[in-house]
Tab-separated table of C-alpha atoms in Angstrom:
chain	number	residue	atom	x	y	z
A	1	UNK	CA	0.000	0.000	0.000
A	2	UNK	CA	2.406	2.636	-1.026
A	3	UNK	CA	2.846	3.615	-4.641
A	4	UNK	CA	0.547	3.477	-7.662
A	5	UNK	CA	0.234	0.698	-10.168
A	6	UNK	CA	-2.333	1.920	-12.651
A	7	UNK	CA	-3.625	-0.785	-14.935
A	8	UNK	CA	-7.115	0.234	-15.951
A	9	UNK	CA	-6.312	-0.645	-19.554
A	10	UNK	CA	-4.578	-3.953	-18.810
A	11	UNK	CA	-6.043	-7.427	-19.025
A	12	UNK	CA	-3.210	-9.560	-17.685
A	13	UNK	CA	-3.822	-12.183	-15.035
A	14	UNK	CA	-0.351	-11.905	-13.474
A	15	UNK	CA	-0.394	-8.264	-12.473
A	16	UNK	CA	-0.392	-7.266	-8.806
A	17	UNK	CA	-3.805	-7.203	-7.235
A	18	UNK	CA	-5.613	-9.184	-9.895
A	19	UNK	CA	-8.029	-11.923	-8.983
A	20	UNK	CA	-10.108	-12.806	-5.926
A	21	UNK	CA	-8.669	-12.963	-2.433
A	22	UNK	CA	-6.738	-16.180	-1.767
A	23	UNK	CA	-8.754	-18.693	0.204
A	24	UNK	CA	-7.759	-19.273	3.842
A	25	UNK	CA	-5.850	-15.964	3.952
A	26	UNK	CA	-6.997	-15.038	7.443
A	27	UNK	CA	-4.406	-12.287	7.628
A	28	UNK	CA	-6.011	-10.548	4.654
A	29	UNK	CA	-9.455	-10.779	6.220
A	30	UNK	CA	-8.087	-9.315	9.445
A	31	UNK	CA	-6.337	-6.455	7.711
A	32	UNK	CA	-9.498	-5.676	5.728
A	33	UNK	CA	-11.511	-5.538	8.937
A	34	UNK	CA	-8.904	-3.296	10.550
A	35	UNK	CA	-8.816	-1.147	7.421
A	36	UNK	CA	-12.554	-0.686	7.884
A	37	UNK	CA	-12.174	0.430	11.505
A	38	UNK	CA	-9.331	2.829	10.783
A	39	UNK	CA	-10.854	3.940	7.495
A	40	UNK	CA	-14.222	4.873	8.988
A	41	UNK	CA	-13.773	8.534	7.926
A	42	UNK	CA	-13.220	7.375	4.329
A	43	UNK	CA	-16.326	5.204	4.459
A	44	UNK	CA	-18.404	7.998	5.962
A	45	UNK	CA	-17.208	10.413	3.264
A	46	UNK	CA	-18.106	7.904	0.541
A	47	UNK	CA	-21.570	7.305	2.011
A	48	UNK	CA	-22.149	11.044	2.251
A	49	UNK	CA	-21.057	11.419	-1.370
A	50	UNK	CA	-23.450	8.685	-2.441
A	51	UNK	CA	-26.330	10.287	-0.543
A	52	UNK	CA	-25.599	13.632	-2.156
A	53	UNK	CA	-25.461	12.201	-5.672
A	54	UNK	CA	-28.623	10.087	-5.483
A	55	UNK	CA	-31.886	11.650	-6.635
A	56	UNK	CA	-34.040	9.255	-4.606
A	57	UNK	CA	-33.782	6.851	-1.690
A	58	UNK	CA	-32.199	3.669	-3.104
A	59	UNK	CA	-34.063	0.367	-3.003
A	60	UNK	CA	-31.509	-1.870	-4.701
A	61	UNK	CA	-27.758	-1.613	-4.131
A	62	UNK	CA	-24.935	-3.791	-5.414
A	63	UNK	CA	-21.573	-4.025	-3.637
A	64	UNK	CA	-19.054	-5.077	-6.283
A	65	UNK	CA	-16.288	-7.033	-4.577
A	66	UNK	CA	-17.679	-6.868	-1.068
A	67	UNK	CA	-14.781	-8.561	0.746
A	68	UNK	CA	-15.442	-8.926	4.459
A	69	UNK	CA	-18.540	-6.766	4.054
A	70	UNK	CA	-17.709	-3.487	5.729
A	71	UNK	CA	-19.156	-1.499	2.851
A	72	UNK	CA	-22.200	-3.735	2.585
A	73	UNK	CA	-23.136	-3.375	6.245
A	74	UNK	CA	-22.530	0.372	6.181
A	75	UNK	CA	-24.721	0.710	3.088
A	76	UNK	CA	-27.490	-1.340	4.688
A	77	UNK	CA	-27.368	0.863	7.789
A	78	UNK	CA	-27.247	4.159	5.905
A	79	UNK	CA	-29.988	3.222	3.429
A	80	UNK	CA	-32.322	1.322	5.719
A	81	UNK	CA	-34.955	0.582	3.084
A	82	UNK	CA	-32.517	-0.884	0.585
A	83	UNK	CA	-31.612	-4.469	-0.234
A	84	UNK	CA	-27.864	-4.858	-0.719
A	85	UNK	CA	-26.566	-7.526	-3.088
A	86	UNK	CA	-22.964	-8.261	-2.093
A	87	UNK	CA	-20.866	-9.929	-4.787
A	88	UNK	CA	-17.480	-11.532	-4.214
A	89	UNK	CA	-15.489	-14.324	-5.846
A	90	UNK	CA	-14.158	-15.685	-2.539
A	91	UNK	CA	-16.333	-18.313	-0.796
A	92	UNK	CA	-14.637	-17.491	2.528
A	93	UNK	CA	-15.468	-13.790	2.189
A	94	UNK	CA	-19.074	-14.546	1.233
A	95	UNK	CA	-19.497	-16.850	4.241
A	96	UNK	CA	-17.889	-14.277	6.520
A	97	UNK	CA	-20.218	-11.544	5.293
A	98	UNK	CA	-23.298	-13.720	5.631
A	99	UNK	CA	-22.434	-14.382	9.275
A	100	UNK	CA	-21.645	-10.715	9.935
A	101	UNK	CA	-24.931	-9.578	8.397
A	102	UNK	CA	-26.892	-12.040	10.528
A	103	UNK	CA	-25.064	-10.966	13.670
A	104	UNK	CA	-25.794	-7.312	12.878
A	105	UNK	CA	-29.483	-8.054	12.385
A	106	UNK	CA	-29.258	-7.154	8.695
A	107	UNK	CA	-29.554	-10.608	7.206
A	108	UNK	CA	-32.993	-9.883	5.788
A	109	UNK	CA	-31.666	-7.021	3.656
A	110	UNK	CA	-28.177	-8.262	2.779
A	111	UNK	CA	-27.740	-10.927	0.123
A	112	UNK	CA	-24.147	-12.182	-0.156
A	113	UNK	CA	-23.509	-14.002	-3.434
A	114	UNK	CA	-20.549	-15.935	-4.807
A	115	UNK	CA	-20.070	-14.092	-8.098
A	116	UNK	CA	-16.992	-13.424	-10.226
A	117	UNK	CA	-16.974	-9.828	-11.453
A	118	UNK	CA	-15.159	-11.011	-14.573
A	119	UNK	CA	-18.355	-12.795	-15.583
A	120	UNK	CA	-21.996	-11.876	-16.088
A	121	UNK	CA	-22.479	-10.461	-12.602
A	122	UNK	CA	-25.502	-8.277	-13.558
A	123	UNK	CA	-27.562	-11.444	-14.069
A	124	UNK	CA	-27.204	-12.120	-10.318
A	125	UNK	CA	-28.799	-8.799	-9.379
A	126	UNK	CA	-32.384	-7.672	-10.069
A	127	UNK	CA	-32.274	-4.733	-12.457
A	128	UNK	CA	-32.418	-1.870	-12.448
A	129	UNK	CA	-30.237	-0.956	-9.502
A	130	UNK	CA	-30.083	2.409	-7.800
A	131	UNK	CA	-26.541	2.397	-6.443
A	132	UNK	CA	-23.399	0.493	-7.434
A	133	UNK	CA	-20.529	0.477	-4.948
A	134	UNK	CA	-16.962	-0.610	-5.776
A	135	UNK	CA	-14.527	-0.092	-2.885
A	136	UNK	CA	-10.910	-1.067	-3.617
A	137	UNK	CA	-12.212	-3.740	-5.993
A	138	UNK	CA	-11.999	-2.519	-9.585
A	139	UNK	CA	-8.257	-3.144	-9.705
A	140	UNK	CA	-8.921	-6.839	-9.039
A	141	UNK	CA	-10.896	-7.453	-12.233
A	142	UNK	CA	-9.452	-8.403	-15.598
A	143	UNK	CA	-11.072	-5.549	-17.534
A	144	UNK	CA	-12.444	-2.710	-15.404
A	145	UNK	CA	-13.920	-1.018	-18.483
A	146	UNK	CA	-16.228	-4.004	-18.985
A	147	UNK	CA	-17.337	-3.951	-15.346
A	148	UNK	CA	-18.049	-0.220	-15.509
A	149	UNK	CA	-20.027	-0.709	-18.731
A	150	UNK	CA	-22.010	-3.490	-17.064
A	151	UNK	CA	-22.668	-1.233	-14.075
A	152	UNK	CA	-23.852	1.544	-16.376
A	153	UNK	CA	-26.328	-0.794	-18.072
A	154	UNK	CA	-27.531	-2.258	-14.759
A	155	UNK	CA	-28.193	1.117	-13.148
A	156	UNK	CA	-31.457	2.911	-13.678
A	157	UNK	CA	-31.330	6.339	-15.337
A	158	UNK	CA	-30.232	8.658	-12.545
A	159	UNK	CA	-28.566	5.789	-10.702
A	160	UNK	CA	-25.192	6.367	-9.096
A	161	UNK	CA	-21.894	4.533	-8.920
A	162	UNK	CA	-19.345	5.064	-6.154
A	163	UNK	CA	-15.735	3.958	-6.612
A	164	UNK	CA	-13.109	4.039	-3.868
A	165	UNK	CA	-9.432	3.552	-4.637
A	166	UNK	CA	-6.022	3.830	-3.036
A	167	UNK	CA	-3.630	6.535	-4.205
A	168	UNK	CA	0.104	7.068	-4.440
A	169	UNK	CA	0.326	9.192	-1.309
A	170	UNK	CA	2.017	7.355	1.564
A	171	UNK	CA	4.028	8.582	4.513
A	172	UNK	CA	5.504	6.926	7.587
A	173	UNK	CA	6.231	8.828	10.783
A	174	UNK	CA	8.980	8.534	11.846
A	175	UNK	CA	10.581	7.994	8.452
A	176	UNK	CA	13.020	5.464	9.918
A	177	UNK	CA	10.126	3.339	11.287
A	178	UNK	CA	11.610	3.901	14.723
A	179	UNK	CA	14.747	1.920	13.894
A	180	UNK	CA	17.383	4.629	13.536
A	181	UNK	CA	17.918	3.579	9.913
A	182	UNK	CA	17.413	6.796	7.975
A	183	UNK	CA	14.806	6.616	5.218
A	184	UNK	CA	13.789	3.011	5.844
A	185	UNK	CA	10.122	3.831	5.348
A	186	UNK	CA	10.859	5.530	2.029
A	187	UNK	CA	12.976	2.552	0.988
A	188	UNK	CA	10.084	0.167	1.655
A	189	UNK	CA	7.780	2.494	-0.297
A	190	UNK	CA	10.110	2.599	-3.305
A	191	UNK	CA	10.715	-1.164	-3.273
A	192	UNK	CA	6.964	-1.780	-3.267
A	193	UNK	CA	6.522	0.713	-6.118
A	194	UNK	CA	9.029	-1.214	-8.217
A	195	UNK	CA	6.824	-4.279	-7.800
A	196	UNK	CA	3.632	-2.381	-8.604
A	197	UNK	CA	2.172	-1.832	-5.162
A	198	UNK	CA	-0.167	-0.535	-3.988
A	199	UNK	CA	-2.518	-1.446	-6.786
A	200	UNK	CA	-4.307	1.789	-7.586
A	201	UNK	CA	-5.827	3.567	-10.548
A	202	UNK	CA	-7.322	6.829	-11.757
A	203	UNK	CA	-10.895	6.014	-12.766
A	204	UNK	CA	-12.201	9.389	-13.999
A	205	UNK	CA	-11.596	8.703	-17.685
A	206	UNK	CA	-12.929	5.149	-17.491
A	207	UNK	CA	-16.137	6.317	-15.812
A	208	UNK	CA	-16.655	8.930	-18.509
A	209	UNK	CA	-15.902	6.408	-21.253
A	210	UNK	CA	-18.527	4.086	-19.801
A	211	UNK	CA	-21.109	6.852	-20.250
A	212	UNK	CA	-21.319	8.254	-16.739
A	213	UNK	CA	-21.798	11.968	-16.183
A	214	UNK	CA	-21.302	14.308	-13.235
A	215	UNK	CA	-18.083	12.453	-12.420
A	216	UNK	CA	-16.655	13.898	-9.217
A	217	UNK	CA	-13.564	12.879	-7.278
A	218	UNK	CA	-12.942	13.595	-3.615
A	219	UNK	CA	-10.038	12.839	-1.324
A	220	UNK	CA	-10.198	11.338	2.143
A	221	UNK	CA	-7.333	10.673	4.530
A	222	UNK	CA	-6.535	7.213	5.841
A	223	UNK	CA	-4.338	6.982	8.931
A	224	UNK	CA	-3.151	4.239	11.234
A	225	UNK	CA	-1.011	4.736	14.312
A	226	UNK	CA	0.152	2.999	17.434
A	227	UNK	CA	-2.084	5.323	19.454
A	228	UNK	CA	-4.702	2.557	19.248
A	229	UNK	CA	-4.538	-1.221	19.493
A	230	UNK	CA	-6.261	-1.486	16.106
A	231	UNK	CA	-3.677	0.798	14.542
A	232	UNK	CA	-0.816	-1.137	16.097
A	233	UNK	CA	-2.143	-4.457	14.817
A	234	UNK	CA	-2.842	-2.990	11.380
A	235	UNK	CA	0.702	-1.650	11.087
A	236	UNK	CA	2.179	-4.982	12.180
A	237	UNK	CA	0.167	-6.855	9.546
A	238	UNK	CA	0.775	-4.142	6.961
A	239	UNK	CA	4.564	-4.208	7.329
A	240	UNK	CA	4.642	-8.005	7.554
A	241	UNK	CA	2.779	-8.333	4.276
A	242	UNK	CA	5.025	-5.711	2.701
A	243	UNK	CA	8.061	-7.665	3.910
A	244	UNK	CA	6.708	-10.745	2.137
A	245	UNK	CA	6.603	-8.748	-1.095
A	246	UNK	CA	9.906	-6.847	-1.017
A	247	UNK	CA	12.085	-8.679	1.514
A	248	UNK	CA	14.351	-10.019	-1.240
A	249	UNK	CA	14.813	-6.488	-2.608
A	250	UNK	CA	16.126	-4.989	0.631
A	251	UNK	CA	19.689	-4.951	1.872
A	252	UNK	CA	20.583	-7.019	4.921
A	253	UNK	CA	20.542	-3.883	7.093
A	254	UNK	CA	17.207	-2.732	5.678
A	255	UNK	CA	15.647	-6.149	6.192
A	256	UNK	CA	16.949	-6.317	9.745
A	257	UNK	CA	15.527	-2.855	10.383
A	258	UNK	CA	12.137	-3.834	8.999
A	259	UNK	CA	12.111	-6.978	11.133
A	260	UNK	CA	12.945	-4.853	14.157
A	261	UNK	CA	10.074	-2.464	13.419
A	262	UNK	CA	7.642	-5.376	13.072
A	263	UNK	CA	8.877	-6.923	16.321
A	264	UNK	CA	8.364	-3.624	18.162
A	265	UNK	CA	4.833	-3.429	16.815
A	266	UNK	CA	4.084	-6.987	17.880
A	267	UNK	CA	5.407	-6.229	21.367
A	268	UNK	CA	3.303	-3.083	21.528
A	269	UNK	CA	6.334	-0.867	22.157
A	270	UNK	CA	6.513	0.953	18.809
A	271	UNK	CA	5.600	4.569	18.107
A	272	UNK	CA	4.685	4.662	14.452
A	273	UNK	CA	2.094	6.173	12.141
A	274	UNK	CA	1.083	5.534	8.547
A	275	UNK	CA	-0.725	8.104	6.425
A	276	UNK	CA	-2.227	7.689	2.984
A	277	UNK	CA	-5.051	9.015	0.859
A	278	UNK	CA	-8.071	7.415	-0.728
A	279	UNK	CA	-9.943	8.779	-3.727
A	280	UNK	CA	-13.737	8.602	-3.871
A	281	UNK	CA	-15.567	8.960	-7.175
A	282	UNK	CA	-19.275	9.469	-7.681
A	283	UNK	CA	-20.834	9.350	-11.122
A	284	UNK	CA	-24.355	9.176	-12.498
A	285	UNK	CA	-26.064	7.353	-15.335
A	286	UNK	CA	-27.845	10.111	-17.250
A	287	UNK	CA	-31.556	10.034	-17.993
A	288	UNK	CA	-30.662	9.147	-21.575
A	289	UNK	CA	-27.640	6.969	-22.381
A	290	UNK	CA	-24.810	9.148	-23.703
A	291	UNK	CA	-21.898	6.879	-24.555
């Protein structure tokens, strides 16, 4: 999660970020749940943006790539007359969301479905839909332009799509990750960038090409710090997963420093913060198709 890898025009299956979440990756599920807790301001900003763009109270919502279901549950709570169809290609994520929806008392309005967004996902959702939601998911599909075109066709005239994506902006405080090794955080950032992480994209042009109008992009800050137990755990998982990606690219000293930072986080003795930015797009299907 550090530098951009824009691939909205690519269709390769071996690029970073492509494909559904690996099964049995409990660490990914945990980091997604923690991302939801720490990213609550981003989620609130996206929900506010959706409310402002909609011309009527939504009845049918689709969550494209719902993951552990944070977005789905937030949508069901915000729009309490809507049915939310949550689509994901991971059986584990679908099962997890179904259980979470039942526990939250939202099982009657949340419909998790095992659906691959690279296929005919609109056939799994009753059309037309009022709101399409794609949070950190478009970069996982083979051809985002196809998914956006499908979303355009599935939405009613006046329907809205919301897209949330990571950006290039990343900053660690302190820059040495608390290790005394100057610039270690920047070194991890640059090593990840060389491998195409984080997987991010600029979706304005693609939304317009799909036929959407009133395309607006907002920014929202995402922060995690050792001021909270959730932030500490998130940073430990975050750096551990980054180590798995770029460990072979670091020098012996850099790798030792990164291991030290992770160990401090796991002991709860670190003082560290991570700052990044998320982009939020809203766009509308016009009353008359204008592709």
